[in-house]
Amino acid sequence: MNYTLIKDFIDLLQDFETEVNAYPDLYPGTIQGFKAWISDKENAGKEDHSEEPYWEGKENGRTPESAISTLLVHLNRYAKTYSKSAISDSEFSTQEDFIYLINLKAFGEMTKMALIKKNIQDKPVGMLIIARLLRQGFIEQTDSDLDKRSKLIRISERGLMILEKQMEKIRQATHIVAGNLSHKEKMNLIHLLNKLDRFHYPIFSRNIDSDQLINTVYDEYSFKEA
């Protein structure tokens, strides 16, 4: 047995646990979190010789953070236009309708709040979407065996039928959103977006009041230049 390797692994695991304790929102204390932490450490240690990209306004001092934020907003709007086209001849009212159904199909029945959080939406908006899906017969709700005050919702047979009828166009829309990226570029983008999602989701889940959100996050996290 290679005891040196075991010792090295334990030391690495201790470093991970120390960082998780210091920054619990960045990495979950699971094997998935451990693998993500190692991956990020490895990528951070590699010297990047690629040329720094250009972004609009760079010559006038516009920051990369501003460019990233704007580009993410633009991509979200592009994606919505393709989604709107994908459901133009369907019974779906919005992009959120079929995304809610896709999540229920993939992950099974769940509480209303669990579904709303999975879609990164505020409770009032999410409840309106769920109410609409119930009226249309796309989902069903039952009492929870664990908590009688809570309702569990699942996709109905009608919801499955309507979703399957539209899935080909929805898949086409997702392919268009990925544009002309190569497979390697797609994998790199997924890695970066997952990293951002792991950062933002725990903050979102805390439901911090809007008037306190930015100050709270800035107080708790370091945003120093790399």
mmCIF file of C-alpha atoms in Angstrom:
data_model
loop_
_atom_site.group_PDB
_atom_site.id
_atom_site.type_symbol
_atom_site.label_atom_id
_atom_site.label_comp_id
_atom_site.label_asym_id
_atom_site.label_seq_id
_atom_site.Cartn_x
_atom_site.Cartn_y
_atom_site.Cartn_z
ATOM 1 C CA MET A 1 0.000 0.000 0.000
ATOM 2 C CA ASN A 2 1.308 3.423 -0.991
ATOM 3 C CA TYR A 3 1.193 5.243 2.362
ATOM 4 C CA THR A 4 2.849 8.334 0.892
ATOM 5 C CA LEU A 5 -0.009 8.686 -1.585
ATOM 6 C CA ILE A 6 -2.564 8.228 1.202
ATOM 7 C CA LYS A 7 -0.835 10.903 3.304
ATOM 8 C CA ASP A 8 -0.768 13.300 0.334
ATOM 9 C CA PHE A 9 -4.477 12.682 -0.228
ATOM 10 C CA ILE A 10 -5.340 13.315 3.428
ATOM 11 C CA ASP A 11 -3.300 16.541 3.394
ATOM 12 C CA LEU A 12 -5.147 17.641 0.258
ATOM 13 C CA LEU A 13 -8.495 16.770 1.845
ATOM 14 C CA GLN A 14 -7.589 18.800 4.928
ATOM 15 C CA ASP A 15 -6.792 21.796 2.717
ATOM 16 C CA PHE A 16 -10.179 21.380 1.041
ATOM 17 C CA GLU A 17 -12.038 21.189 4.352
ATOM 18 C CA THR A 18 -10.219 24.279 5.603
ATOM 19 C CA GLU A 19 -11.296 26.244 2.526
ATOM 20 C CA VAL A 20 -14.867 24.923 2.717
ATOM 21 C CA ASN A 21 -15.089 26.032 6.355
ATOM 22 C CA ALA A 22 -13.754 29.475 5.439
ATOM 23 C CA TYR A 23 -15.917 29.853 2.307
ATOM 24 C CA PRO A 24 -18.856 27.417 2.671
ATOM 25 C CA ASP A 25 -20.807 28.946 -0.210
ATOM 26 C CA LEU A 26 -18.132 28.297 -2.838
ATOM 27 C CA TYR A 27 -17.867 24.488 -2.624
ATOM 28 C CA PRO A 28 -20.234 21.929 -1.065
ATOM 29 C CA GLY A 29 -18.596 19.524 1.406
ATOM 30 C CA THR A 30 -19.188 16.566 -0.917
ATOM 31 C CA ILE A 31 -17.148 14.491 -3.344
ATOM 32 C CA GLN A 32 -18.532 16.669 -6.160
ATOM 33 C CA GLY A 33 -17.374 19.773 -4.323
ATOM 34 C CA PHE A 34 -13.968 18.188 -3.715
ATOM 35 C CA LYS A 35 -13.553 17.344 -7.399
ATOM 36 C CA ALA A 36 -14.621 20.855 -8.426
ATOM 37 C CA TRP A 37 -12.132 22.340 -5.927
ATOM 38 C CA ILE A 38 -9.276 20.225 -7.300
ATOM 39 C CA SER A 39 -10.209 21.106 -10.886
ATOM 40 C CA ASP A 40 -10.274 24.817 -10.117
ATOM 41 C CA LYS A 41 -6.918 24.588 -8.322
ATOM 42 C CA GLU A 42 -5.353 22.782 -11.257
ATOM 43 C CA ASN A 43 -6.681 25.257 -13.813
ATOM 44 C CA ALA A 44 -5.626 28.223 -11.683
ATOM 45 C CA GLY A 45 -2.098 26.858 -11.538
ATOM 46 C CA LYS A 46 -1.717 26.668 -15.284
ATOM 47 C CA GLU A 47 -0.164 29.707 -16.891
ATOM 48 C CA ASP A 48 -2.443 31.145 -19.559
ATOM 49 C CA HIS A 49 -0.533 32.239 -22.625
ATOM 50 C CA SER A 50 -3.633 33.072 -24.638
ATOM 51 C CA GLU A 51 -4.096 36.617 -25.845
ATOM 52 C CA GLU A 52 -6.425 38.721 -23.737
ATOM 53 C CA PRO A 53 -9.731 39.108 -25.605
ATOM 54 C CA TYR A 54 -11.194 42.398 -26.752
ATOM 55 C CA TRP A 55 -14.529 43.630 -25.443
ATOM 56 C CA GLU A 56 -16.553 46.671 -26.400
ATOM 57 C CA GLY A 57 -15.395 49.742 -24.508
ATOM 58 C CA LYS A 58 -12.137 48.185 -23.353
ATOM 59 C CA GLU A 59 -10.085 51.023 -24.834
ATOM 60 C CA ASN A 60 -12.117 53.467 -22.749
ATOM 61 C CA GLY A 61 -11.471 51.652 -19.489
ATOM 62 C CA ARG A 62 -14.539 49.425 -19.381
ATOM 63 C CA THR A 63 -13.910 46.587 -16.914
ATOM 64 C CA PRO A 64 -14.059 42.874 -17.790
ATOM 65 C CA GLU A 65 -16.731 42.456 -15.077
ATOM 66 C CA SER A 66 -18.952 44.958 -16.892
ATOM 67 C CA ALA A 67 -18.448 43.142 -20.191
ATOM 68 C CA ILE A 68 -19.235 39.741 -18.622
ATOM 69 C CA SER A 69 -22.427 41.035 -17.010
ATOM 70 C CA THR A 70 -23.645 42.643 -20.233
ATOM 71 C CA LEU A 71 -22.829 39.606 -22.378
ATOM 72 C CA LEU A 72 -24.695 37.285 -20.003
ATOM 73 C CA VAL A 73 -27.756 39.546 -20.221
ATOM 74 C CA HIS A 74 -27.510 39.558 -24.027
ATOM 75 C CA LEU A 75 -27.199 35.752 -24.198
ATOM 76 C CA ASN A 76 -30.219 35.341 -21.940
ATOM 77 C CA ARG A 77 -32.250 37.551 -24.278
ATOM 78 C CA TYR A 78 -31.062 35.657 -27.358
ATOM 79 C CA ALA A 79 -32.016 32.354 -25.694
ATOM 80 C CA LYS A 80 -35.495 33.686 -24.883
ATOM 81 C CA THR A 81 -36.123 34.661 -28.504
ATOM 82 C CA TYR A 82 -35.289 31.117 -29.677
ATOM 83 C CA SER A 83 -37.402 29.613 -26.887
ATOM 84 C CA LYS A 84 -40.308 31.851 -27.894
ATOM 85 C CA SER A 85 -40.006 30.530 -31.450
ATOM 86 C CA ALA A 86 -39.839 26.930 -30.202
ATOM 87 C CA ILE A 87 -43.228 27.242 -28.435
ATOM 88 C CA SER A 88 -44.943 29.541 -30.948
ATOM 89 C CA ASP A 89 -47.266 26.774 -32.147
ATOM 90 C CA SER A 90 -47.776 25.106 -28.757
ATOM 91 C CA GLU A 91 -49.966 25.425 -25.669
ATOM 92 C CA PHE A 92 -47.076 26.840 -23.638
ATOM 93 C CA SER A 93 -47.327 30.509 -22.695
ATOM 94 C CA THR A 94 -43.711 31.162 -21.723
ATOM 95 C CA GLN A 95 -40.257 29.610 -21.691
ATOM 96 C CA GLU A 96 -40.635 28.986 -17.955
ATOM 97 C CA ASP A 97 -43.631 26.702 -18.568
ATOM 98 C CA PHE A 98 -41.677 24.029 -20.385
ATOM 99 C CA ILE A 99 -38.577 24.468 -18.198
ATOM 100 C CA TYR A 100 -40.700 23.709 -15.109
ATOM 101 C CA LEU A 101 -42.049 20.588 -16.828
ATOM 102 C CA ILE A 102 -38.590 19.464 -17.929
ATOM 103 C CA ASN A 103 -37.373 19.714 -14.333
ATOM 104 C CA LEU A 104 -40.339 17.735 -13.028
ATOM 105 C CA LYS A 105 -39.800 15.075 -15.672
ATOM 106 C CA ALA A 106 -36.082 14.837 -14.903
ATOM 107 C CA PHE A 107 -36.154 15.023 -11.084
ATOM 108 C CA GLY A 108 -39.609 13.724 -10.206
ATOM 109 C CA GLU A 109 -42.190 15.211 -7.863
ATOM 110 C CA MET A 110 -41.127 17.937 -5.469
ATOM 111 C CA THR A 111 -42.559 20.745 -3.391
ATOM 112 C CA LYS A 112 -43.545 24.001 -5.025
ATOM 113 C CA MET A 113 -40.721 25.911 -3.350
ATOM 114 C CA ALA A 114 -38.138 23.302 -4.382
ATOM 115 C CA LEU A 115 -39.228 23.670 -8.005
ATOM 116 C CA ILE A 116 -39.201 27.470 -7.810
ATOM 117 C CA LYS A 117 -35.690 27.497 -6.308
ATOM 118 C CA LYS A 118 -34.440 25.061 -8.937
ATOM 119 C CA ASN A 119 -35.493 27.587 -11.561
ATOM 120 C CA ILE A 120 -33.866 30.522 -9.704
ATOM 121 C CA GLN A 121 -37.056 32.536 -9.385
ATOM 122 C CA ASP A 122 -38.799 34.536 -6.671
ATOM 123 C CA LYS A 123 -41.732 32.882 -4.913
ATOM 124 C CA PRO A 124 -44.501 35.171 -6.308
ATOM 125 C CA VAL A 125 -43.392 34.619 -9.922
ATOM 126 C CA GLY A 126 -42.920 30.892 -9.424
ATOM 127 C CA MET A 127 -46.334 30.465 -7.814
ATOM 128 C CA LEU A 128 -47.994 32.190 -10.779
ATOM 129 C CA ILE A 129 -46.270 29.780 -13.184
ATOM 130 C CA ILE A 130 -47.293 26.762 -11.100
ATOM 131 C CA ALA A 131 -50.891 28.006 -10.879
ATOM 132 C CA ARG A 132 -50.986 28.394 -14.670
ATOM 133 C CA LEU A 133 -49.595 24.887 -15.216
ATOM 134 C CA LEU A 134 -52.194 23.470 -12.815
ATOM 135 C CA ARG A 135 -55.044 25.247 -14.653
ATOM 136 C CA GLN A 136 -53.814 23.831 -17.955
ATOM 137 C CA GLY A 137 -53.570 20.332 -16.528
ATOM 138 C CA PHE A 138 -49.833 20.077 -17.228
ATOM 139 C CA ILE A 139 -49.034 19.240 -13.592
ATOM 140 C CA GLU A 140 -50.815 17.603 -10.634
ATOM 141 C CA GLN A 141 -50.505 18.199 -6.910
ATOM 142 C CA THR A 142 -50.938 15.911 -3.910
ATOM 143 C CA ASP A 143 -50.502 16.207 -0.154
ATOM 144 C CA SER A 144 -47.051 15.403 1.181
ATOM 145 C CA ASP A 145 -46.841 12.334 3.431
ATOM 146 C CA LEU A 146 -44.140 14.065 5.484
ATOM 147 C CA ASP A 147 -45.839 17.443 5.891
ATOM 148 C CA LYS A 148 -49.602 17.754 5.399
ATOM 149 C CA ARG A 149 -49.204 21.534 5.037
ATOM 150 C CA SER A 150 -47.022 21.036 1.971
ATOM 151 C CA LYS A 151 -48.079 20.098 -1.538
ATOM 152 C CA LEU A 152 -46.056 17.917 -3.888
ATOM 153 C CA ILE A 153 -46.354 18.535 -7.611
ATOM 154 C CA ARG A 154 -45.523 16.278 -10.525
ATOM 155 C CA ILE A 155 -45.872 16.375 -14.273
ATOM 156 C CA SER A 156 -49.164 14.930 -15.526
ATOM 157 C CA GLU A 157 -49.731 12.598 -18.450
ATOM 158 C CA ARG A 158 -51.082 15.564 -20.398
ATOM 159 C CA GLY A 159 -47.968 17.565 -19.476
ATOM 160 C CA LEU A 160 -45.713 14.749 -20.666
ATOM 161 C CA MET A 161 -47.600 14.544 -23.947
ATOM 162 C CA ILE A 162 -47.466 18.306 -24.616
ATOM 163 C CA LEU A 163 -43.794 18.476 -23.631
ATOM 164 C CA GLU A 164 -42.800 15.551 -25.845
ATOM 165 C CA LYS A 165 -44.700 17.074 -28.755
ATOM 166 C CA GLN A 166 -42.548 20.207 -28.489
ATOM 167 C CA MET A 167 -39.185 18.683 -27.493
ATOM 168 C CA GLU A 168 -37.715 18.543 -31.000
ATOM 169 C CA LYS A 169 -38.054 22.305 -31.448
ATOM 170 C CA ILE A 170 -36.820 22.915 -27.898
ATOM 171 C CA ARG A 171 -33.706 20.829 -28.636
ATOM 172 C CA GLN A 172 -33.169 22.764 -31.841
ATOM 173 C CA ALA A 173 -33.378 26.024 -29.879
ATOM 174 C CA THR A 174 -30.735 24.844 -27.403
ATOM 175 C CA HIS A 175 -28.432 23.852 -30.269
ATOM 176 C CA ILE A 176 -28.806 27.309 -31.793
ATOM 177 C CA VAL A 177 -28.041 28.991 -28.448
ATOM 178 C CA ALA A 178 -24.712 27.101 -28.283
ATOM 179 C CA GLY A 179 -23.954 28.696 -31.654
ATOM 180 C CA ASN A 180 -20.682 27.949 -33.392
ATOM 181 C CA LEU A 181 -18.741 26.810 -30.320
ATOM 182 C CA SER A 182 -16.561 23.742 -30.729
ATOM 183 C CA HIS A 183 -16.973 20.785 -28.369
ATOM 184 C CA LYS A 184 -13.916 21.895 -26.387
ATOM 185 C CA GLU A 185 -15.242 25.449 -26.140
ATOM 186 C CA LYS A 186 -18.604 24.129 -24.924
ATOM 187 C CA MET A 187 -16.876 22.087 -22.214
ATOM 188 C CA ASN A 188 -14.812 25.102 -21.130
ATOM 189 C CA LEU A 189 -17.920 27.295 -21.028
ATOM 190 C CA ILE A 190 -19.829 24.732 -18.954
ATOM 191 C CA HIS A 191 -16.912 24.624 -16.518
ATOM 192 C CA LEU A 192 -16.908 28.406 -16.119
ATOM 193 C CA LEU A 193 -20.693 28.718 -15.878
ATOM 194 C CA ASN A 194 -20.829 25.912 -13.296
ATOM 195 C CA LYS A 195 -18.218 27.768 -11.262
ATOM 196 C CA LEU A 196 -20.303 30.958 -11.373
ATOM 197 C CA ASP A 197 -23.460 29.004 -10.529
ATOM 198 C CA ARG A 198 -21.774 27.440 -7.482
ATOM 199 C CA PHE A 199 -20.862 30.951 -6.343
ATOM 200 C CA HIS A 200 -24.239 32.607 -6.884
ATOM 201 C CA TYR A 201 -26.763 29.886 -5.957
ATOM 202 C CA PRO A 202 -26.017 29.803 -2.187
ATOM 203 C CA ILE A 203 -26.326 33.591 -2.085
ATOM 204 C CA PHE A 204 -29.624 33.489 -3.983
ATOM 205 C CA SER A 205 -30.951 30.761 -1.656
ATOM 206 C CA ARG A 206 -30.523 33.025 1.378
ATOM 207 C CA ASN A 207 -33.264 35.385 0.105
ATOM 208 C CA ILE A 208 -31.376 38.483 1.205
ATOM 209 C CA ASP A 209 -33.437 41.664 0.887
ATOM 210 C CA SER A 210 -32.628 43.635 -2.252
ATOM 211 C CA ASP A 211 -31.608 46.733 -0.333
ATOM 212 C CA GLN A 212 -29.036 44.694 1.603
ATOM 213 C CA LEU A 213 -27.884 42.228 -1.056
ATOM 214 C CA ILE A 214 -24.891 44.006 -2.607
ATOM 215 C CA ASN A 215 -23.547 45.289 0.714
ATOM 216 C CA THR A 216 -23.880 41.840 2.295
ATOM 217 C CA VAL A 217 -22.103 40.042 -0.542
ATOM 218 C CA TYR A 218 -19.322 42.627 -0.716
ATOM 219 C CA ASP A 219 -18.792 42.354 3.037
ATOM 220 C CA GLU A 220 -18.572 38.555 2.959
ATOM 221 C CA TYR A 221 -16.530 37.962 -0.189
ATOM 222 C CA SER A 222 -13.244 39.245 -1.549
ATOM 223 C CA PHE A 223 -13.319 40.739 -5.039
ATOM 224 C CA LYS A 224 -9.659 41.547 -5.433
ATOM 225 C CA GLU A 225 -8.044 41.671 -8.854
ATOM 226 C CA ALA A 226 -6.352 38.404 -9.798
#
